[in-house]
């Protein structure tokens, strides 16, 4: 477990919405894999890819719907995130798919979306999914739903693939699945791929009301697909902090580990959970002090400190400044930088 691929929480949110629609015990299903409604309220946060795989499979088990992943993937992509909105307002299909692939690492650290050209067609490839057969199937169906939405924006809302390659093994339950039943499907391939005729790439995207601006969403690129243990655990902690669930038990459950196992894995990499938690809290506080005017007490509470005095001591221990000093220094330097820039422009 030295590498932990991450995915945005919003992908789990799409499965949760389908559970809600079907009247399934969503909270119970979430809890089986260490998720909660509070975590889902942080859609741009990060969770382990493996946790999403487990949740997708649990959603299938509780509903009995073999292709629930496809339904989740057909959530309007233009409203899915800022990344989705950016793709769906591109001029033509080629630009949309290229941007889709490029932005993949802002959403999934181990994604490998890409285009592969052949003489007869172009393959829109969805990368490799690792997991059990059932987990792979649901996540692959989810990706099909998203990828087909992009293609349909140019080819029309009734377009269905006629050449499809699936990593999933041959499964009779998929034969009646929408978007798959009429396709020439090959199972057991290296990765998911959807065949698209060459001419389609020049087609203009049909922008719809689904492409309205995404509220309170921002695109944050991941650093070179960093999946190191330290980086990933800190990102998971950061999401849990925002959901006010930053304890080691919650993080361990997200990783499907016992607390002792997590501590041991961290120790093998010369890491201590309490240190990672404090570092992440301070890093989050720095961003809040720089980009908002909320009070110091509010910052302390948001990053998980019950007492402002405890926060102040931890902050000074890590930065050498009090929170008030840091905010004043940052604002002063920012004003000077702006003034200097204006002077140069004049």
CSV table of C-alpha atoms in Angstrom, one decimal:
chain,number,residue,atom,x,y,z
A,1,UNK,CA,0.0,0.0,0.0
A,2,UNK,CA,2.8,2.4,-0.8
A,3,UNK,CA,0.8,3.9,-3.6
A,4,UNK,CA,-2.9,4.9,-3.2
A,5,UNK,CA,-4.7,6.0,-6.4
A,6,UNK,CA,-7.3,8.7,-5.7
A,7,UNK,CA,-10.6,9.8,-7.3
A,8,UNK,CA,-12.8,12.8,-6.7
A,9,UNK,CA,-15.7,12.2,-4.2
A,10,UNK,CA,-18.2,13.3,-6.8
A,11,UNK,CA,-18.0,9.9,-8.6
A,12,UNK,CA,-19.3,8.2,-5.5
A,13,UNK,CA,-21.9,10.9,-5.3
A,14,UNK,CA,-23.3,9.8,-8.7
A,15,UNK,CA,-23.8,6.3,-7.4
A,16,UNK,CA,-25.4,7.6,-4.2
A,17,UNK,CA,-27.9,9.6,-6.3
A,18,UNK,CA,-28.9,6.4,-8.1
A,19,UNK,CA,-29.4,4.7,-4.7
A,20,UNK,CA,-31.6,7.6,-3.6
A,21,UNK,CA,-33.7,7.4,-6.8
A,22,UNK,CA,-34.3,3.7,-6.2
A,23,UNK,CA,-35.2,4.1,-2.5
A,24,UNK,CA,-32.2,2.0,-1.4
A,25,UNK,CA,-30.7,2.5,2.1
A,26,UNK,CA,-28.1,4.9,0.9
A,27,UNK,CA,-26.6,5.7,4.3
A,28,UNK,CA,-26.3,2.0,5.1
A,29,UNK,CA,-24.5,1.3,1.8
A,30,UNK,CA,-22.2,4.2,2.3
A,31,UNK,CA,-21.3,3.1,5.8
A,32,UNK,CA,-20.3,-0.4,4.6
A,33,UNK,CA,-17.3,1.1,2.8
A,34,UNK,CA,-16.5,4.0,5.2
A,35,UNK,CA,-18.3,6.8,3.4
A,36,UNK,CA,-20.9,9.2,4.7
A,37,UNK,CA,-23.3,11.9,3.5
A,38,UNK,CA,-20.9,14.4,5.0
A,39,UNK,CA,-18.1,13.2,2.8
A,40,UNK,CA,-20.3,13.3,-0.3
A,41,UNK,CA,-20.9,17.0,0.5
A,42,UNK,CA,-17.2,17.5,-0.5
A,43,UNK,CA,-17.5,16.6,-4.2
A,44,UNK,CA,-14.1,18.0,-5.1
A,45,UNK,CA,-12.4,16.2,-2.3
A,46,UNK,CA,-10.5,12.9,-2.8
A,47,UNK,CA,-11.1,9.3,-1.8
A,48,UNK,CA,-9.2,6.1,-2.6
A,49,UNK,CA,-10.1,4.6,-6.0
A,50,UNK,CA,-10.4,1.3,-4.2
A,51,UNK,CA,-13.1,2.7,-1.9
A,52,UNK,CA,-15.1,3.8,-5.0
A,53,UNK,CA,-14.8,0.3,-6.4
A,54,UNK,CA,-16.2,-1.2,-3.2
A,55,UNK,CA,-19.0,1.3,-3.1
A,56,UNK,CA,-20.0,0.7,-6.7
A,57,UNK,CA,-20.1,-3.1,-6.1
A,58,UNK,CA,-22.2,-2.6,-2.9
A,59,UNK,CA,-24.6,-0.4,-4.8
A,60,UNK,CA,-25.1,-3.2,-7.3
A,61,UNK,CA,-25.6,-5.8,-4.6
A,62,UNK,CA,-28.2,-3.7,-2.6
A,63,UNK,CA,-30.2,-2.8,-5.7
A,64,UNK,CA,-29.7,-6.0,-7.7
A,65,UNK,CA,-29.3,-3.8,-10.9
A,66,UNK,CA,-26.5,-5.3,-13.0
A,67,UNK,CA,-25.8,-2.0,-14.8
A,68,UNK,CA,-26.2,0.6,-12.1
A,69,UNK,CA,-22.8,1.9,-13.0
A,70,UNK,CA,-24.1,3.0,-16.4
A,71,UNK,CA,-27.0,4.9,-14.8
A,72,UNK,CA,-24.6,6.7,-12.5
A,73,UNK,CA,-22.3,7.5,-15.4
A,74,UNK,CA,-25.1,9.1,-17.4
A,75,UNK,CA,-25.5,11.9,-14.8
A,76,UNK,CA,-25.3,15.1,-16.9
A,77,UNK,CA,-21.5,15.5,-17.4
A,78,UNK,CA,-21.8,19.2,-18.0
A,79,UNK,CA,-23.1,19.6,-14.5
A,80,UNK,CA,-20.8,17.0,-13.0
A,81,UNK,CA,-17.9,19.3,-12.3
A,82,UNK,CA,-15.9,22.3,-13.7
A,83,UNK,CA,-13.8,19.7,-15.6
A,84,UNK,CA,-17.0,18.3,-17.2
A,85,UNK,CA,-18.3,21.7,-18.0
A,86,UNK,CA,-15.1,22.7,-19.7
A,87,UNK,CA,-15.3,19.6,-21.9
A,88,UNK,CA,-18.9,20.0,-22.9
A,89,UNK,CA,-18.5,23.6,-24.0
A,90,UNK,CA,-15.7,22.8,-26.5
A,91,UNK,CA,-16.1,23.7,-30.1
A,92,UNK,CA,-15.9,20.2,-31.7
A,93,UNK,CA,-15.6,16.6,-30.7
A,94,UNK,CA,-11.9,16.4,-31.2
A,95,UNK,CA,-11.2,19.3,-28.8
A,96,UNK,CA,-13.7,17.8,-26.3
A,97,UNK,CA,-12.1,14.4,-26.2
A,98,UNK,CA,-8.5,15.8,-26.1
A,99,UNK,CA,-9.5,18.0,-23.1
A,100,UNK,CA,-11.3,15.1,-21.5
A,101,UNK,CA,-8.2,13.0,-21.6
A,102,UNK,CA,-5.9,15.9,-20.5
A,103,UNK,CA,-8.1,16.7,-17.5
A,104,UNK,CA,-8.3,13.1,-16.4
A,105,UNK,CA,-5.5,13.5,-13.8
A,106,UNK,CA,-7.5,16.3,-12.2
A,107,UNK,CA,-10.2,13.7,-11.4
A,108,UNK,CA,-8.4,10.3,-11.1
A,109,UNK,CA,-4.7,9.9,-10.3
A,110,UNK,CA,-4.4,6.6,-12.1
A,111,UNK,CA,-6.5,7.5,-15.2
A,112,UNK,CA,-5.2,6.8,-18.6
A,113,UNK,CA,-7.8,8.2,-21.0
A,114,UNK,CA,-6.4,8.5,-24.5
A,115,UNK,CA,-7.1,8.3,-28.2
A,116,UNK,CA,-5.8,5.5,-30.4
A,117,UNK,CA,-6.1,5.9,-34.2
A,118,UNK,CA,-6.7,3.0,-36.7
A,119,UNK,CA,-7.4,3.1,-40.4
A,120,UNK,CA,-11.1,2.3,-40.0
A,121,UNK,CA,-11.9,4.3,-36.9
A,122,UNK,CA,-10.5,6.1,-33.8
A,123,UNK,CA,-10.7,4.5,-30.4
A,124,UNK,CA,-11.6,6.6,-27.4
A,125,UNK,CA,-9.9,4.6,-24.6
A,126,UNK,CA,-11.0,4.6,-21.0
A,127,UNK,CA,-7.9,3.1,-19.3
A,128,UNK,CA,-7.4,0.1,-17.1
A,129,UNK,CA,-9.5,-0.6,-14.0
A,130,UNK,CA,-8.1,-2.7,-11.2
A,131,UNK,CA,-10.4,-4.7,-8.9
A,132,UNK,CA,-12.6,-7.7,-8.7
A,133,UNK,CA,-14.7,-8.7,-11.8
A,134,UNK,CA,-17.8,-7.1,-10.4
A,135,UNK,CA,-16.0,-3.9,-9.3
A,136,UNK,CA,-14.4,-3.5,-12.7
A,137,UNK,CA,-17.7,-4.0,-14.4
A,138,UNK,CA,-19.5,-1.2,-12.5
A,139,UNK,CA,-16.7,1.4,-12.9
A,140,UNK,CA,-16.3,0.5,-16.5
A,141,UNK,CA,-20.0,1.0,-17.1
A,142,UNK,CA,-19.7,4.3,-15.3
A,143,UNK,CA,-16.9,5.5,-17.6
A,144,UNK,CA,-18.9,4.4,-20.7
A,145,UNK,CA,-21.8,6.6,-19.5
A,146,UNK,CA,-19.5,9.7,-19.2
A,147,UNK,CA,-17.6,9.0,-22.4
A,148,UNK,CA,-20.7,8.4,-24.5
A,149,UNK,CA,-22.2,11.7,-23.2
A,150,UNK,CA,-19.2,13.5,-24.8
A,151,UNK,CA,-19.6,11.7,-28.1
A,152,UNK,CA,-23.4,12.3,-28.2
A,153,UNK,CA,-22.8,16.0,-27.8
A,154,UNK,CA,-21.5,15.8,-31.4
A,155,UNK,CA,-23.3,12.7,-32.8
A,156,UNK,CA,-26.7,13.3,-31.4
A,157,UNK,CA,-28.6,12.1,-28.2
A,158,UNK,CA,-29.6,8.8,-29.8
A,159,UNK,CA,-26.1,7.7,-30.8
A,160,UNK,CA,-25.0,4.3,-29.6
A,161,UNK,CA,-21.6,2.7,-30.0
A,162,UNK,CA,-21.3,0.0,-32.6
A,163,UNK,CA,-17.7,-1.0,-31.7
A,164,UNK,CA,-17.0,-1.5,-28.1
A,165,UNK,CA,-14.0,-3.1,-26.2
A,166,UNK,CA,-14.5,-4.0,-22.6
A,167,UNK,CA,-12.0,-5.1,-19.9
A,168,UNK,CA,-14.9,-6.9,-18.2
A,169,UNK,CA,-15.3,-10.6,-18.8
A,170,UNK,CA,-18.2,-11.9,-20.9
A,171,UNK,CA,-21.4,-11.5,-18.8
A,172,UNK,CA,-24.9,-12.3,-20.1
A,173,UNK,CA,-26.3,-9.7,-17.7
A,174,UNK,CA,-24.7,-7.0,-19.9
A,175,UNK,CA,-26.4,-8.1,-23.1
A,176,UNK,CA,-29.6,-6.2,-22.4
A,177,UNK,CA,-27.8,-3.2,-21.1
A,178,UNK,CA,-28.6,0.1,-22.8
A,179,UNK,CA,-25.8,1.3,-25.1
A,180,UNK,CA,-24.2,-2.1,-25.2
A,181,UNK,CA,-26.9,-4.4,-26.6
A,182,UNK,CA,-26.6,-3.3,-30.2
A,183,UNK,CA,-22.8,-3.0,-30.2
A,184,UNK,CA,-20.1,-5.3,-31.5
A,185,UNK,CA,-18.6,-6.1,-28.2
A,186,UNK,CA,-15.3,-7.8,-27.3
A,187,UNK,CA,-14.9,-8.8,-23.7
A,188,UNK,CA,-11.7,-9.4,-21.8
A,189,UNK,CA,-9.7,-6.7,-23.5
A,190,UNK,CA,-6.8,-4.8,-22.0
A,191,UNK,CA,-9.0,-1.7,-21.4
A,192,UNK,CA,-12.3,-0.1,-22.2
A,193,UNK,CA,-12.4,1.5,-25.7
A,194,UNK,CA,-15.3,3.0,-27.8
A,195,UNK,CA,-14.9,3.1,-31.6
A,196,UNK,CA,-15.7,6.4,-33.2
A,197,UNK,CA,-15.7,7.1,-37.0
A,198,UNK,CA,-13.0,9.5,-38.1
A,199,UNK,CA,-15.4,12.1,-39.5
A,200,UNK,CA,-17.1,12.6,-36.1
A,201,UNK,CA,-14.1,14.4,-34.7
A,202,UNK,CA,-14.8,17.5,-36.9
A,203,UNK,CA,-18.4,17.7,-35.8
A,204,UNK,CA,-19.5,20.7,-33.7
A,205,UNK,CA,-20.7,20.0,-30.2
A,206,UNK,CA,-24.4,20.7,-29.6
A,207,UNK,CA,-24.4,22.8,-26.4
A,208,UNK,CA,-27.5,22.3,-24.2
A,209,UNK,CA,-28.9,23.6,-21.0
A,210,UNK,CA,-26.9,20.9,-19.2
A,211,UNK,CA,-23.8,23.1,-19.8
A,212,UNK,CA,-24.9,25.8,-17.4
A,213,UNK,CA,-22.0,27.0,-15.1
A,214,UNK,CA,-21.1,24.7,-12.3
A,215,UNK,CA,-21.5,26.4,-8.9
A,216,UNK,CA,-18.9,26.3,-6.2
A,217,UNK,CA,-16.6,24.0,-8.2
A,218,UNK,CA,-13.0,24.5,-9.1
A,219,UNK,CA,-10.5,22.5,-11.1
A,220,UNK,CA,-7.4,21.5,-9.1
A,221,UNK,CA,-4.8,19.6,-11.0
A,222,UNK,CA,-3.0,16.8,-9.2
A,223,UNK,CA,0.8,17.0,-9.1
A,224,UNK,CA,2.1,14.6,-11.7
A,225,UNK,CA,-0.4,11.8,-10.7
A,226,UNK,CA,1.2,11.6,-7.3
A,227,UNK,CA,0.0,8.5,-5.6
A,228,UNK,CA,2.6,8.2,-2.9
A,229,UNK,CA,1.4,7.1,0.5
A,230,UNK,CA,2.2,10.4,2.2
A,231,UNK,CA,0.5,12.5,-0.5
A,232,UNK,CA,-2.6,10.3,-0.8
A,233,UNK,CA,-3.2,9.9,2.9
A,234,UNK,CA,-2.9,13.7,3.3
A,235,UNK,CA,-5.4,14.3,0.5
A,236,UNK,CA,-7.8,11.8,2.2
A,237,UNK,CA,-7.3,13.6,5.5
A,238,UNK,CA,-7.9,17.0,3.9
A,239,UNK,CA,-11.3,15.8,2.6
A,240,UNK,CA,-12.2,14.3,6.0
A,241,UNK,CA,-11.2,17.6,7.7
A,242,UNK,CA,-13.7,19.4,5.5
A,243,UNK,CA,-16.3,16.9,6.5
A,244,UNK,CA,-15.3,17.2,10.2
A,245,UNK,CA,-14.4,13.5,10.2
A,246,UNK,CA,-10.6,13.6,10.4
A,247,UNK,CA,-9.9,10.9,13.0
A,248,UNK,CA,-7.6,8.0,12.2
A,249,UNK,CA,-10.5,5.5,12.4
A,250,UNK,CA,-12.3,7.2,9.5
A,251,UNK,CA,-9.2,7.4,7.3
A,252,UNK,CA,-8.4,3.7,8.1
A,253,UNK,CA,-11.9,2.6,7.1
A,254,UNK,CA,-11.7,4.6,3.9
A,255,UNK,CA,-8.6,2.5,3.1
A,256,UNK,CA,-10.2,-0.7,4.2
A,257,UNK,CA,-7.6,-1.2,6.9
A,258,UNK,CA,-7.6,-1.5,10.7
A,259,UNK,CA,-6.2,1.4,12.6
A,260,UNK,CA,-3.2,-0.7,13.6
A,261,UNK,CA,-2.6,-1.8,10.0
A,262,UNK,CA,-2.6,1.8,8.8
A,263,UNK,CA,-0.2,2.9,11.6
A,264,UNK,CA,2.1,0.0,10.6
A,265,UNK,CA,2.1,0.9,6.9
A,266,UNK,CA,2.8,4.5,7.8
A,267,UNK,CA,5.6,3.5,10.1
A,268,UNK,CA,7.2,1.4,7.3
A,269,UNK,CA,7.4,4.7,5.4
A,270,UNK,CA,8.7,6.7,8.4
A,271,UNK,CA,5.3,8.5,8.7
A,272,UNK,CA,3.1,9.1,11.8
A,273,UNK,CA,-0.6,9.8,11.4
A,274,UNK,CA,-0.7,12.6,14.0
A,275,UNK,CA,2.0,14.4,12.2
A,276,UNK,CA,0.3,14.1,8.8
A,277,UNK,CA,-3.0,15.3,10.4
A,278,UNK,CA,-1.4,18.4,11.9
A,279,UNK,CA,0.5,19.2,8.6
A,280,UNK,CA,-2.7,18.9,6.6
A,281,UNK,CA,-4.6,21.0,9.1
A,282,UNK,CA,-2.0,23.7,8.9
A,283,UNK,CA,-1.8,23.6,5.1
A,284,UNK,CA,-5.6,23.9,4.9
A,285,UNK,CA,-5.5,26.8,7.4
A,286,UNK,CA,-2.9,28.6,5.3
A,287,UNK,CA,-5.2,28.5,2.3
A,288,UNK,CA,-8.1,29.8,4.3
A,289,UNK,CA,-6.1,32.6,5.8
A,290,UNK,CA,-4.9,33.6,2.3
A,291,UNK,CA,-8.1,33.3,0.4
A,292,UNK,CA,-10.9,34.3,2.9
A,293,UNK,CA,-11.7,36.8,5.6
A,294,UNK,CA,-13.2,34.4,8.1
A,295,UNK,CA,-12.1,34.8,11.7
A,296,UNK,CA,-9.2,33.0,13.2
A,297,UNK,CA,-11.6,31.1,15.4
A,298,UNK,CA,-13.6,30.0,12.4
A,299,UNK,CA,-10.5,28.8,10.7
A,300,UNK,CA,-9.5,26.8,13.8
A,301,UNK,CA,-12.9,25.1,13.9
A,302,UNK,CA,-12.9,24.4,10.2
A,303,UNK,CA,-9.6,22.5,10.3
A,304,UNK,CA,-10.6,20.5,13.4
A,305,UNK,CA,-9.3,22.4,16.5
A,306,UNK,CA,-11.8,22.8,19.3
A,307,UNK,CA,-9.8,25.5,20.9
A,308,UNK,CA,-8.3,28.6,19.1
A,309,UNK,CA,-5.4,28.5,21.5
A,310,UNK,CA,-4.5,24.9,20.5
A,311,UNK,CA,-4.7,26.0,16.8
A,312,UNK,CA,-2.5,29.0,17.4
A,313,UNK,CA,0.2,26.9,19.1
A,314,UNK,CA,0.2,24.3,16.3
A,315,UNK,CA,0.2,27.0,13.7
A,316,UNK,CA,3.2,28.8,15.2
A,317,UNK,CA,5.0,25.4,15.7
A,318,UNK,CA,4.8,24.8,12.0
A,319,UNK,CA,5.2,28.3,10.5
A,320,UNK,CA,7.0,30.3,13.2
A,321,UNK,CA,4.1,32.9,13.1
A,322,UNK,CA,0.7,33.2,14.7
A,323,UNK,CA,-2.3,33.0,12.4
A,324,UNK,CA,-2.8,36.8,12.7
A,325,UNK,CA,0.8,37.5,11.9
A,326,UNK,CA,0.7,35.2,8.9
A,327,UNK,CA,-2.5,36.7,7.5
A,328,UNK,CA,-1.1,40.3,7.9
A,329,UNK,CA,2.2,39.3,6.3
A,330,UNK,CA,0.5,37.6,3.4
A,331,UNK,CA,-1.9,40.5,2.8
A,332,UNK,CA,0.9,43.1,3.0
A,333,UNK,CA,3.1,41.2,0.5
A,334,UNK,CA,0.1,40.7,-1.8
A,335,UNK,CA,-0.6,44.4,-1.8
A,336,UNK,CA,3.0,45.2,-2.5
A,337,UNK,CA,3.1,42.7,-5.4
A,338,UNK,CA,-0.1,44.2,-6.9
A,339,UNK,CA,1.2,47.8,-6.5
A,340,UNK,CA,4.5,46.7,-8.2
A,341,UNK,CA,2.6,45.1,-11.1
A,342,UNK,CA,0.5,48.2,-11.6
A,343,UNK,CA,3.6,50.4,-11.6
A,344,UNK,CA,5.2,48.2,-14.3
A,345,UNK,CA,2.1,48.3,-16.4
A,346,UNK,CA,2.0,52.1,-16.3
